[in-house]
Short mmCIF file of C-alpha atoms in Angstrom, two decimals:
data_model
loop_
_atom_site.label_atom_id
_atom_site.label_comp_id
_atom_site.label_asym_id
_atom_site.label_seq_id
_atom_site.Cartn_x
_atom_site.Cartn_y
_atom_site.Cartn_z
CA MET R 259 7.63 -16.62 -22.67
CA LYS R 260 9.34 -18.90 -20.24
CA LYS R 261 8.11 -19.20 -16.78
CA SER R 262 8.78 -22.31 -14.47
CA VAL R 263 7.06 -20.90 -11.20
CA SER R 264 4.38 -22.97 -10.09
CA LYS R 265 0.63 -21.63 -10.50
CA LYS R 266 -1.11 -19.89 -7.75
CA MET R 267 -4.67 -21.04 -7.35
CA PHE R 268 -5.73 -18.66 -4.61
CA ALA R 269 -4.31 -15.35 -3.33
CA LEU R 270 -5.15 -16.28 0.26
CA SER R 271 -3.49 -13.89 2.17
CA VAL R 272 -1.82 -11.24 0.08
CA PRO R 273 -2.12 -10.08 -3.57
CA VAL R 274 0.61 -11.72 -5.90
CA SER R 275 2.63 -8.47 -6.35
CA ALA R 276 2.43 -8.05 -2.65
CA GLY R 277 3.83 -11.25 -1.95
CA ILE R 278 6.82 -10.80 -4.22
CA LEU R 279 8.09 -7.74 -2.85
CA LEU R 280 5.85 -5.24 -1.07
CA ILE R 281 5.64 -7.19 2.05
CA GLY R 282 7.31 -6.75 5.43
CA CYS R 283 6.81 -2.92 5.75
CA SER R 284 4.04 -3.03 8.33
CA GLY R 285 6.15 -3.80 11.41
CA THR R 286 2.94 -5.03 13.17
CA ALA R 287 4.69 -7.77 14.82
CA ALA R 288 6.08 -7.05 18.20
CA GLU R 289 9.48 -5.68 17.06
CA PRO R 290 10.69 -2.31 16.14
CA SER R 291 10.35 -1.30 12.45
CA GLU R 292 12.22 1.42 10.67
CA SER R 293 12.03 2.98 7.23
CA THR R 294 13.52 5.87 5.23
CA PRO R 295 11.23 8.74 4.75
CA ALA R 296 10.22 9.42 1.19
CA GLU R 297 8.15 12.20 -0.29
CA ILE R 298 4.68 11.15 -1.42
CA THR R 299 3.53 11.44 -4.93
CA GLU R 300 0.27 12.92 -4.59
CA ALA R 301 -0.29 14.78 -1.35
CA THR R 302 -2.58 17.50 -0.25
CA GLN R 303 -0.94 20.45 1.14
CA GLU R 304 -2.06 23.89 1.42
CA SER R 305 -0.37 27.21 2.65
CA ALA R 306 1.69 27.01 5.58
CA GLY R 307 0.16 28.30 9.01
CA GLY R 308 -3.54 27.63 8.31
CA ALA R 309 -5.64 27.24 11.48
CA GLU R 310 -7.63 24.23 9.97
CA SER R 311 -5.85 22.77 7.17
CA GLY R 312 -2.50 23.09 5.34
CA THR R 313 0.97 22.77 6.90
CA ASN R 314 2.52 24.18 10.01
CA HIS R 315 5.92 23.98 11.35
CA ILE R 316 7.47 23.35 14.90
CA SER R 317 11.06 23.82 15.97
CA GLU R 318 12.15 23.17 19.42
CA LYS R 319 15.41 21.50 20.79
CA VAL R 320 13.92 19.23 23.70
CA SER R 321 17.35 18.12 24.77
CA ASP R 322 20.74 17.31 23.33
CA MET R 323 19.37 13.93 21.99
CA LEU R 324 15.92 15.03 20.86
CA VAL R 325 15.38 17.70 18.35
CA ILE R 326 11.96 18.63 16.78
CA ASP R 327 12.27 20.28 13.31
CA ALA R 328 8.75 19.18 12.15
CA ASP R 329 6.14 19.70 9.21
CA VAL R 330 2.87 19.34 10.61
CA VAL R 331 0.22 18.69 7.88
CA LEU R 332 -2.98 19.89 9.54
CA PRO R 333 -6.20 18.01 8.63
CA LYS R 334 -9.11 19.98 7.11
CA ASP R 335 -11.54 19.06 10.03
CA GLN R 336 -11.07 18.68 13.81
CA VAL R 337 -13.78 16.15 14.23
CA TYR R 338 -13.33 12.28 13.15
CA SER R 339 -14.98 8.93 13.69
CA VAL R 340 -13.79 5.55 14.58
CA TYR R 341 -15.26 3.07 12.29
CA ALA R 342 -16.36 -0.62 12.72
CA LEU R 343 -14.73 -2.47 9.53
CA THR R 344 -16.32 -5.51 8.12
CA LYS R 345 -13.83 -6.97 5.44
CA GLN R 346 -15.49 -8.68 2.69
CA ALA R 347 -14.60 -10.93 -0.63
CA PHE R 348 -14.97 -9.37 -4.05
CA PRO R 349 -18.74 -9.83 -4.91
CA ARG R 350 -19.06 -12.61 -7.69
CA GLU R 351 -21.74 -10.52 -9.65
CA ASP R 352 -19.22 -8.05 -10.32
CA LEU R 353 -16.61 -10.30 -12.01
CA ASP R 354 -18.11 -9.33 -15.61
CA GLY R 355 -16.21 -6.08 -14.87
CA PHE R 356 -13.00 -7.85 -15.26
CA PHE R 357 -13.84 -10.60 -17.57
CA GLY R 358 -16.43 -8.94 -19.86
CA ALA R 359 -17.80 -11.56 -22.56
CA SER R 360 -15.08 -14.24 -21.47
CA GLU R 361 -16.60 -17.15 -19.75
CA ALA R 362 -14.79 -17.74 -16.33
CA VAL R 363 -14.69 -20.90 -14.26
CA ILE R 364 -15.18 -20.17 -10.88
CA THR R 365 -13.84 -22.56 -8.07
CA ASP R 366 -14.61 -22.21 -4.41
CA HIS R 367 -11.85 -22.68 -1.85
CA PRO R 368 -12.20 -26.03 -0.40
CA GLU R 369 -11.82 -25.02 3.42
CA TRP R 370 -11.77 -21.22 3.43
CA VAL R 371 -15.49 -19.91 3.44
CA GLY R 372 -15.91 -16.78 1.00
CA ALA R 373 -12.48 -17.37 -1.05
CA TYR R 374 -12.83 -18.12 -4.45
CA SER R 375 -10.85 -18.23 -7.59
CA ALA R 376 -11.88 -17.53 -11.48
CA LYS R 377 -10.18 -18.46 -14.78
CA THR R 378 -10.67 -17.98 -18.37
CA GLU R 379 -9.24 -20.04 -21.37
CA GLU R 380 -7.47 -16.85 -22.46
CA GLY R 381 -5.54 -16.76 -19.45
CA GLY R 382 -7.41 -14.26 -17.27
CA TYR R 383 -7.06 -15.03 -13.58
CA PHE R 384 -9.05 -13.81 -10.36
CA SER R 385 -8.89 -14.64 -6.77
CA THR R 386 -10.26 -13.09 -3.57
CA ASP R 387 -10.68 -13.77 0.10
CA PRO R 388 -13.10 -12.73 3.04
CA TYR R 389 -10.36 -10.05 4.28
CA GLY R 390 -10.65 -7.74 1.38
CA ASN R 391 -7.96 -8.93 -0.83
CA PHE R 392 -8.49 -9.62 -4.63
CA THR R 393 -6.13 -10.04 -7.56
CA TYR R 394 -7.02 -9.83 -11.19
CA ALA R 395 -4.75 -10.40 -14.30
CA LYS R 396 -5.62 -10.39 -17.82
CA ASP R 397 -2.68 -12.67 -18.49
CA GLU R 398 -1.57 -13.87 -15.15
CA GLU R 399 1.97 -15.10 -15.95
CA ARG R 400 3.00 -11.94 -18.21
CA ASP R 401 1.46 -9.40 -15.85
CA ASP R 402 2.67 -10.79 -12.76
CA TYR R 403 6.14 -10.85 -14.34
CA ILE R 404 5.68 -7.12 -15.40
CA VAL R 405 4.49 -6.21 -11.78
CA TYR R 406 7.68 -8.00 -10.47
CA LEU R 407 10.15 -6.11 -12.84
CA VAL R 408 8.81 -2.73 -11.81
CA GLU R 409 9.08 -3.54 -8.05
CA SER R 410 12.42 -4.92 -8.37
CA ALA R 411 13.67 -1.79 -10.24
CA TYR R 412 11.63 1.00 -8.58
CA TYR R 413 10.76 -0.34 -4.94
CA ASN R 414 13.25 -0.36 -1.91
CA ALA R 415 12.05 -2.95 0.27
CA GLY R 416 14.43 -1.72 3.06
CA SER R 417 12.93 1.58 3.31
CA CYS R 418 9.42 0.58 2.05
CA SER R 419 9.41 3.27 -0.56
CA PHE R 420 9.20 3.87 -4.35
CA GLN R 421 11.75 5.66 -6.48
CA LYS R 422 10.49 8.81 -7.89
CA GLU R 423 10.43 9.14 -11.68
CA GLU R 424 9.20 11.65 -14.09
CA ILE R 425 6.15 10.07 -15.71
CA PRO R 426 6.06 10.45 -19.46
CA ASP R 427 2.81 10.26 -21.24
CA LEU R 428 1.96 7.02 -23.25
CA SER R 429 0.35 7.15 -26.70
CA PHE R 430 -3.17 6.13 -25.47
CA LEU R 431 -3.62 8.36 -22.46
CA ASN R 432 -1.53 11.09 -20.80
CA ALA R 433 -0.17 10.14 -17.20
CA GLU R 434 -2.52 12.69 -15.49
CA ASN R 435 -5.72 11.15 -17.09
CA ALA R 436 -4.19 7.66 -16.33
CA ILE R 437 -3.91 8.29 -12.59
CA GLN R 438 -7.45 9.87 -12.49
CA THR R 439 -8.79 6.76 -14.37
CA GLY R 440 -7.26 4.56 -11.74
CA LYS R 441 -8.87 6.41 -8.96
CA GLU R 442 -12.27 6.14 -10.59
CA ARG R 443 -11.97 2.29 -11.32
CA ILE R 444 -10.91 1.77 -7.72
CA LYS R 445 -14.04 3.71 -6.70
CA GLU R 446 -16.11 1.63 -9.02
CA LEU R 447 -14.89 -1.46 -7.65
CA THR R 448 -14.14 -1.04 -3.98
CA GLY R 449 -16.55 2.10 -3.07
CA GLN R 450 -13.08 3.71 -1.45
CA ASP R 451 -11.46 6.85 -2.36
CA SER R 452 -7.70 6.91 -3.15
CA GLU R 453 -4.80 8.85 -4.16
CA VAL R 454 -1.52 7.67 -6.15
CA LEU R 455 1.55 6.97 -4.06
CA ALA R 456 3.90 6.07 -7.25
CA ALA R 457 3.42 5.68 -11.09
CA TYR R 458 5.67 4.66 -13.88
CA ALA R 459 5.21 4.58 -17.80
CA LEU R 460 6.22 1.44 -19.34
CA ASN R 461 6.73 0.28 -22.98
CA ARG R 462 8.32 -2.29 -25.08
CA GLU R 463 11.89 -0.35 -24.63
CA ILE R 464 11.54 0.07 -20.81
CA LEU R 465 10.40 -3.36 -20.09
CA THR R 466 13.32 -4.89 -22.23
CA ALA R 467 15.81 -2.74 -20.29
CA LEU R 468 14.10 -3.71 -17.08
CA GLU R 469 14.31 -7.41 -17.71
CA GLU R 470 17.83 -6.92 -18.75
CA GLU R 471 18.62 -5.33 -15.33
CA TYR R 472 16.87 -8.23 -13.61
CA ARG R 473 18.92 -10.83 -15.45
CA GLN R 474 22.03 -9.30 -13.93
CA THR R 475 20.84 -9.92 -10.50
CA GLN R 476 21.74 -12.74 -8.21
CA LYS R 477 18.32 -13.91 -7.85
CA TYR R 478 17.85 -14.29 -11.42
CA GLN R 479 21.27 -16.32 -11.52
CA GLU R 480 20.25 -18.63 -8.74
CA ASP R 481 16.88 -19.16 -10.44
CA ALA R 482 18.49 -19.82 -13.70
CA GLN R 483 20.71 -22.58 -12.01
CA ARG R 484 17.60 -24.35 -10.75
CA GLY R 485 15.92 -23.81 -14.23
CA LYS R 486 13.10 -21.48 -12.42
CA GLU R 487 14.09 -18.43 -14.19
CA THR R 488 11.46 -16.13 -15.92
CA THR R 489 11.89 -14.32 -19.32
CA VAL R 490 9.88 -12.60 -21.98
CA ASP R 491 10.86 -12.77 -25.64
CA ASP R 492 8.02 -10.92 -27.27
CA TRP R 493 7.73 -7.53 -25.62
CA SER R 494 5.36 -5.48 -28.02
CA ASP R 495 3.57 -2.26 -28.46
CA ALA R 496 0.68 -4.06 -26.52
CA ASP R 497 2.76 -3.51 -23.77
CA GLU R 498 2.28 0.10 -23.20
CA ILE R 499 1.13 0.29 -19.75
CA TYR R 500 0.95 2.69 -16.59
CA TYR R 501 1.81 0.86 -13.48
CA MET R 502 0.38 2.82 -10.42
CA GLU R 503 0.27 2.53 -6.67
CA TYR R 504 -2.66 3.74 -4.66
CA ARG R 505 -3.34 4.30 -1.11
CA LEU R 506 -7.01 4.41 0.02
CA THR R 507 -8.34 7.38 1.93
CA LYS R 508 -11.33 8.05 4.25
CA ASP R 509 -12.80 11.50 5.13
CA GLY R 510 -9.96 12.89 3.27
CA LEU R 511 -7.30 11.37 5.39
CA PRO R 512 -4.69 8.72 4.20
CA ILE R 513 -5.46 5.15 5.28
CA TYR R 514 -2.05 3.54 6.26
CA SER R 515 -0.66 1.84 3.32
CA GLY R 516 2.89 0.60 4.89
CA ILE R 517 4.53 2.66 1.73
CA ASN R 518 6.52 5.72 1.69
CA GLU R 519 6.01 5.94 5.53
CA PRO R 520 7.47 4.48 8.67
CA GLY R 521 6.10 0.86 9.61
CA ILE R 522 4.06 0.19 12.71
CA SER R 523 6.06 -1.09 15.69
CA MET R 524 4.50 -2.83 18.57
CA ALA R 525 5.69 -3.23 22.19
CA VAL R 526 3.01 -6.00 22.90
CA GLU R 527 2.90 -9.49 21.23
CA THR R 528 0.18 -9.11 18.49
CA PHE R 529 0.20 -9.34 14.75
CA TRP R 530 -2.41 -8.12 12.01
CA THR R 531 -2.34 -6.87 8.57
CA ALA R 532 -2.69 -3.20 8.84
CA GLU R 533 -1.94 -1.99 5.11
CA THR R 534 -4.42 -1.11 2.67
CA ARG R 535 -3.23 -0.33 -0.85
CA ILE R 536 -3.93 -1.05 -4.56
CA THR R 537 -1.66 -1.90 -7.31
CA MET R 538 -2.62 -1.33 -10.75
CA LEU R 539 -1.61 -1.97 -14.58
CA LEU R 540 -3.56 0.25 -16.93
CA ASP R 541 -3.37 -0.33 -20.88
CA GLN R 542 -5.35 1.02 -23.63
CA ASP R 543 -8.08 -1.55 -23.04
CA GLY R 544 -8.43 -0.55 -19.25
CA ILE R 545 -7.37 -2.49 -16.37
CA ARG R 546 -4.84 -5.30 -17.06
CA TYR R 547 -3.97 -5.88 -13.65
CA ILE R 548 -5.22 -4.86 -10.27
CA ALA R 549 -4.12 -6.40 -6.55
CA SER R 550 -6.06 -5.10 -3.62
CA ARG R 551 -4.67 -5.41 -0.24
CA GLY R 552 -7.46 -5.11 2.18
CA GLY R 553 -9.45 -2.80 -0.03
CA ILE R 554 -12.74 -4.38 0.07
CA PHE R 555 -14.49 -3.48 3.29
CA ASP R 556 -17.58 -1.78 4.96
CA ALA R 557 -16.83 1.06 7.46
CA SER R 558 -19.91 1.91 9.93
CA PRO R 559 -19.13 4.62 12.53
CA GLU R 560 -19.32 3.25 15.99
CA ALA R 561 -20.51 6.28 17.44
CA GLU R 562 -20.81 10.09 16.82
CA ALA R 563 -17.67 11.75 15.43
CA GLN R 564 -15.58 13.16 18.03
CA THR R 565 -12.92 16.09 18.26
CA ILE R 566 -9.49 15.03 18.08
CA ILE R 567 -6.55 15.98 20.03
CA SER R 568 -4.25 18.52 18.56
CA ALA R 569 -0.92 17.78 16.95
CA GLU R 570 0.81 19.50 19.75
CA THR R 571 -0.94 17.40 22.19
CA ALA R 572 0.25 14.09 20.50
CA LEU R 573 3.87 15.58 20.15
CA GLU R 574 3.92 16.03 23.98
CA ALA R 575 3.00 12.50 24.36
CA VAL R 576 6.00 11.55 22.02
CA LYS R 577 8.39 14.07 23.85
CA GLU R 578 7.24 12.24 27.41
CA ILE R 579 8.12 8.80 25.71
CA TYR R 580 11.61 10.07 24.66
CA GLY R 581 12.31 11.98 27.71
CA ASN R 582 12.28 8.45 29.50
CA THR R 583 14.33 6.92 26.88
CA ILE R 584 18.18 6.58 26.77
CA LEU R 585 19.24 7.51 23.31
CA SER R 586 22.72 6.96 21.86
CA SER R 587 22.48 9.58 19.35
CA GLN R 588 20.74 12.58 18.62
CA VAL R 589 17.20 11.85 16.87
CA THR R 590 14.84 14.46 15.18
CA ILE R 591 11.15 14.61 14.85
CA SER R 592 10.55 15.63 11.35
CA ARG R 593 7.03 15.08 10.28
CA ILE R 594 3.81 15.00 11.75
CA TRP R 595 0.46 14.05 9.97
CA LEU R 596 -3.10 12.44 10.75
CA GLU R 597 -4.02 9.17 9.22
CA TYR R 598 -6.43 6.28 9.59
CA VAL R 599 -5.02 2.97 10.77
CA VAL R 600 -6.73 -0.44 10.62
CA VAL R 601 -6.23 -2.11 13.89
CA PRO R 602 -7.61 -5.06 15.78
CA ASP R 603 -10.63 -4.56 18.07
CA TRP R 604 -8.60 -5.49 21.11
CA GLU R 605 -11.47 -7.05 22.79
CA GLU R 606 -13.13 -9.00 19.99
CA LYS R 607 -11.28 -11.56 18.08
CA GLU R 608 -11.11 -11.20 14.12
CA GLN R 609 -12.68 -7.78 14.35
CA TYR R 610 -11.23 -4.56 13.09
CA LYS R 611 -11.57 -0.85 13.41
CA LEU R 612 -10.50 2.30 11.32
CA VAL R 613 -8.86 4.69 13.82
CA PRO R 614 -7.47 8.00 13.37
CA TYR R 615 -3.91 8.40 14.54
CA TRP R 616 -1.45 11.27 14.67
CA CYS R 617 1.75 9.78 12.98
CA VAL R 618 4.93 11.48 14.49
CA GLN R 619 8.08 10.50 12.40
CA ILE R 620 11.51 10.15 14.16
CA ASP R 621 14.64 10.34 11.73
CA SER R 622 17.95 8.75 13.13
CA PRO R 623 21.56 9.85 12.01
CA SER R 624 21.62 6.91 9.85
CA GLY R 625 18.90 8.24 7.32
CA ASN R 626 16.34 5.69 8.85
CA SER R 627 12.96 6.69 10.36
CA SER R 628 10.42 5.11 12.88
CA ALA R 629 7.13 6.48 14.06
CA GLU R 630 5.17 6.75 17.19
CA ARG R 631 1.20 6.60 16.50
CA ILE R 632 -0.87 8.60 19.02
CA ASN R 633 -4.78 7.86 19.09
CA ALA R 634 -6.12 11.02 17.89
CA ILE R 635 -9.31 10.40 19.94
CA THR R 636 -8.04 8.83 23.32
CA GLY R 637 -4.30 10.10 23.17
CA GLY R 638 -3.10 6.29 23.63
CA ASN R 639 -0.10 4.82 21.90
CA LEU R 640 -0.71 2.27 19.10
CA SER R 641 2.52 0.43 20.28
CA TYR R 642 0.77 -0.74 23.29
CA GLY R 643 -2.60 -1.44 21.85
CA ALA R 644 -4.34 1.69 22.46
#
């Protein structure tokens, strides 16, 4: 294998794979963010019209420029909590779950308290920081490259969405059980529940084809001219792998992941990392690679759970926003659902909360989408720090 990219000592702010491609979808800077809607691979939907859970549909022509033709995903409960989040580094005492009997050399970050990395002579690599991020790779260079090939082929950075593919079974485990195994391992490692957003089955032939596609790209040609191209000459049967992307859940609701949904746009000057998600490679020996973006945290309810506002109430707030906006073309509200979002504590620096929001997706004629997120407890708009 040829790789001229400099080695990474610490994954200080984002996991390796996220730093390559899966970045820039949060839209949490003070600028608009758009994404193309995509169907989520694993979703919980029940019979339409249920009073407590399932899906409902709202149709209304508000004006010539605003149309509502929206599927509403109804939550199972009407009472939810706001949580105070304490983000954490991965516990050192649990490193054996990755390295087993292999002896790992641990190095503390010289300036960042709580951040550390670990390496083995066999090429194993691990890093973590105090913000819930960690990355493990059984073979750092090879596994980073596999993740890069998959995301280059199947992930659309413009729409922040993964391409849908049929998932064939691999010889060591069928796809359904692989996805379930990934969820169980995430629960063991982070204490969080999860659901899969995208999954792909890989083997020698598929990886060879993905690499050939990559060699045709302008980026590869530019890297080759600088002598920084990456190639693998020894794909083998040992490279039979499932690639899986997961989002975390809380109280049965998804936590905002920045994948397969519109990003967050802010009307006030602020920036934070809102996404939580986990990327995993699973082979016959178990976890081959895992990257957690914000997945290590402790969530404590701030107060008693409260009754949330209805989807219709949230929709009225969005209709008021767009009623006071001059639109150049007709937009359609197409989807409404409840999700948790990691947001800053607007009064305490470096403190975070997990807050339920109604996400109202607005589609434009160009095929792009944006969203208004309405606080399901207070009715405030996330764009304005509410």
